[in-house]
Tab-separated table of C-alpha atoms in Angstrom:
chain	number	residue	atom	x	y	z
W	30	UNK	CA	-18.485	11.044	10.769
W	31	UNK	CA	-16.273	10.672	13.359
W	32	UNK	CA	-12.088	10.870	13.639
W	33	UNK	CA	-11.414	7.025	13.208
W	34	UNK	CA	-14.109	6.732	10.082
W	35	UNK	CA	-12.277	9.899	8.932
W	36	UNK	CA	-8.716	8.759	8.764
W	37	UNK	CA	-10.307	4.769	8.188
W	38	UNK	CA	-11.739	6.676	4.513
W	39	UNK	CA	-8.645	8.107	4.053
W	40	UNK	CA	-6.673	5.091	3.967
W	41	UNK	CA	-9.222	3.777	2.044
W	42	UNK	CA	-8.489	6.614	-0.731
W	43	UNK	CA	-4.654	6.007	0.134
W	44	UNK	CA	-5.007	2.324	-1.086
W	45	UNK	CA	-6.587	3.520	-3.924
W	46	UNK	CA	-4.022	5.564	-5.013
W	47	UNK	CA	-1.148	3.086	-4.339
W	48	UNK	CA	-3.980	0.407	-6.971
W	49	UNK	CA	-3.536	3.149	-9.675
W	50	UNK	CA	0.230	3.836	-9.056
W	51	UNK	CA	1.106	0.373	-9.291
W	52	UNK	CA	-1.270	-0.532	-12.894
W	53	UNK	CA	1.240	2.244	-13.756
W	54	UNK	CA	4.258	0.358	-13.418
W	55	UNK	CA	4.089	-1.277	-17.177
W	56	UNK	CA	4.374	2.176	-18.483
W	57	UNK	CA	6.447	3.873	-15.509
W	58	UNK	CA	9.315	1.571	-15.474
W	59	UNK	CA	8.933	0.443	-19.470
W	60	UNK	CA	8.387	-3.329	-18.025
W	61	UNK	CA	8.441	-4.724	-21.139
W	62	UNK	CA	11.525	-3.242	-22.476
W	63	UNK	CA	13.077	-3.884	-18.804
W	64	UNK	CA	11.740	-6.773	-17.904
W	65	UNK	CA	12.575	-8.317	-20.749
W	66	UNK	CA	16.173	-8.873	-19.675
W	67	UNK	CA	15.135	-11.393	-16.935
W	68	UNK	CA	14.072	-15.201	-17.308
W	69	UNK	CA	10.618	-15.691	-17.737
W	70	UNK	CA	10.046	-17.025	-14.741
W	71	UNK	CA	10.948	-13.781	-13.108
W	72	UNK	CA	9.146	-11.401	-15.578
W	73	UNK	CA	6.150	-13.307	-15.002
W	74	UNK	CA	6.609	-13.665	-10.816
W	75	UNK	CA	7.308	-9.545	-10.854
W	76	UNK	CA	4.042	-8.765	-13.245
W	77	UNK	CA	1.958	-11.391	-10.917
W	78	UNK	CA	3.240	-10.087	-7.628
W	79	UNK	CA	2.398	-6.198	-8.885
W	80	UNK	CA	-1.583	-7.585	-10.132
W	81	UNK	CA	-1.879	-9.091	-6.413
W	82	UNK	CA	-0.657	-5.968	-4.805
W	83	UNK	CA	-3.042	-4.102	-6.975
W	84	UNK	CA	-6.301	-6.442	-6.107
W	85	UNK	CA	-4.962	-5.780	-2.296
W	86	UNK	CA	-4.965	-2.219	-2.766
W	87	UNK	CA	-8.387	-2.086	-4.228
W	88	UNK	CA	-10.296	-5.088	-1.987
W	89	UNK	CA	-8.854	-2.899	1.159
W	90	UNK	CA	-9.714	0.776	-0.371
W	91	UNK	CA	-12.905	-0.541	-0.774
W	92	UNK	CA	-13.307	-1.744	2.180
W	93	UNK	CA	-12.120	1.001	3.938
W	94	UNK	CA	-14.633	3.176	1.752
W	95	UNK	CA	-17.449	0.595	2.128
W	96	UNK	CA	-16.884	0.097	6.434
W	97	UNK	CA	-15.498	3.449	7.488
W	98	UNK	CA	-17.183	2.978	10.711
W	99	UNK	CA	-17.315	-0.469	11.364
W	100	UNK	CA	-13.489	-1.418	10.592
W	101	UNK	CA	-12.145	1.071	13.999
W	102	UNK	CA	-15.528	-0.516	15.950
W	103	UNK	CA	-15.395	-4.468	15.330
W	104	UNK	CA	-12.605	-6.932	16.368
W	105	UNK	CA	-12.182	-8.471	13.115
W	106	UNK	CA	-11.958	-4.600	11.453
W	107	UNK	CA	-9.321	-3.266	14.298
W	108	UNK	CA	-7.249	-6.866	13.216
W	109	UNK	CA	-7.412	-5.990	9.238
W	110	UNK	CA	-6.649	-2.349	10.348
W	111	UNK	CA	-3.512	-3.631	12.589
W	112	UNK	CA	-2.436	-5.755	9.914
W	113	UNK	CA	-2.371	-2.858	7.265
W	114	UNK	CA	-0.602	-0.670	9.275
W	115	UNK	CA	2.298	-3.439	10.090
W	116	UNK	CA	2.241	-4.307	6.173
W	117	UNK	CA	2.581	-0.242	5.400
W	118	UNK	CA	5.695	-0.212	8.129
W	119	UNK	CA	6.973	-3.629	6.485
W	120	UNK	CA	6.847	-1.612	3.218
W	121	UNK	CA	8.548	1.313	4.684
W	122	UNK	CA	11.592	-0.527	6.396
W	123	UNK	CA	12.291	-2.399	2.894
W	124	UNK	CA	12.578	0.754	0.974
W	125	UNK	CA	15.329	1.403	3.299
W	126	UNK	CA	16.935	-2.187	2.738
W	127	UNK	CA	16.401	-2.702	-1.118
W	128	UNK	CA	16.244	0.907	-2.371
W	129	UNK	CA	19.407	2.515	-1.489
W	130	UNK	CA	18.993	5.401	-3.834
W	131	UNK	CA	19.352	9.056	-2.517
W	132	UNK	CA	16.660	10.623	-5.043
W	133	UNK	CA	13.518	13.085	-3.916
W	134	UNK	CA	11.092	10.185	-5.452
W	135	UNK	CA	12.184	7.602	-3.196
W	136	UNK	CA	11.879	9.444	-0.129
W	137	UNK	CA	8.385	10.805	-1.150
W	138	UNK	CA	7.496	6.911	-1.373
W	139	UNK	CA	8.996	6.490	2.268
W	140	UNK	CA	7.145	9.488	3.619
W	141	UNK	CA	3.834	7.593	1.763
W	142	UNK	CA	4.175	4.697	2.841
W	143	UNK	CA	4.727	5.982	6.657
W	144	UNK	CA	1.170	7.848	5.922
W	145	UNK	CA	-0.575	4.720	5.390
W	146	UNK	CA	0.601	3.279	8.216
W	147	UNK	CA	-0.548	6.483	10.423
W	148	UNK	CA	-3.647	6.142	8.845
W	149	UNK	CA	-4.474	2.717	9.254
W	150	UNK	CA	-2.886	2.854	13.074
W	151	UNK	CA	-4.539	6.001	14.259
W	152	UNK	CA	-7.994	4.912	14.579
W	153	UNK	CA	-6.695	1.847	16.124
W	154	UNK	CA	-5.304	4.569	19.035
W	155	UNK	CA	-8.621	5.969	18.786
W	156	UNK	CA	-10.802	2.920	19.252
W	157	UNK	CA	-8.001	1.670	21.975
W	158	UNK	CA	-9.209	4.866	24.003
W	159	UNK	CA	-13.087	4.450	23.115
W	160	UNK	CA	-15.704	3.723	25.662
């Protein structure tokens, strides 16, 4: 296994991880005490949003699990890789915009979410500079 299929699998096991963290939420954040207090409309937009992410999360970890070595090798894997990275650096620059809150937790988040976009960029870099 080389470098790019390395850090491709990790990202695959980072995705992973961010699927299980987020079917977490209902408990973590006590959705349906909290979310109780909004219409339904936006109770049920936050719960559906949250199952997509999840079904993203997984669908890509798999992937990445699945087509280690084909995703840094193939145009159409170096585009889904490209496009995970920006969405992991989208992620990264919101928690700066929406979630002003100076709290360890947070900035752990941040540091994550800058992870997944170093892993899903770095074999991009690597491919860039394959023969």
């Amino acid at each position: 296994m080389d470098t790019a299929e390395l850090l491709v699998r990790l990202g695959g096991v980072h995705s992973l991880g961010f699927a299980a963290f987020h079917l977490a939420f209902w408990k973590l954040f006590d959705w349906k005490r909290d979310l109780a207090r909004n219409s339904t409309a936006n109770r049920a937009i936050m719960q559906i949003l949250n199952l997509r992410l999840v079904y993203v999360f997984l669908g890509m970890g798999a992937l990445a699990l699945a087509f280690g070595r084909e995703l840094p090798a193939t145009p159409l894997g170096r585009a889904l890789l490209g496009f995970m990275a920006l969405f992991w650096v989208g992620r990264m620059l919101e928690q700066f915009v929406f979630l002003r809150i100076h709290d360890c937790r947070v900035h752990l988040l941040s540091a994550l979410f800058a992870l997944g976009a170093a892993l899903h960029a770095a074999p991009l870099a690597l491919a860039w500079d394959a023969p």
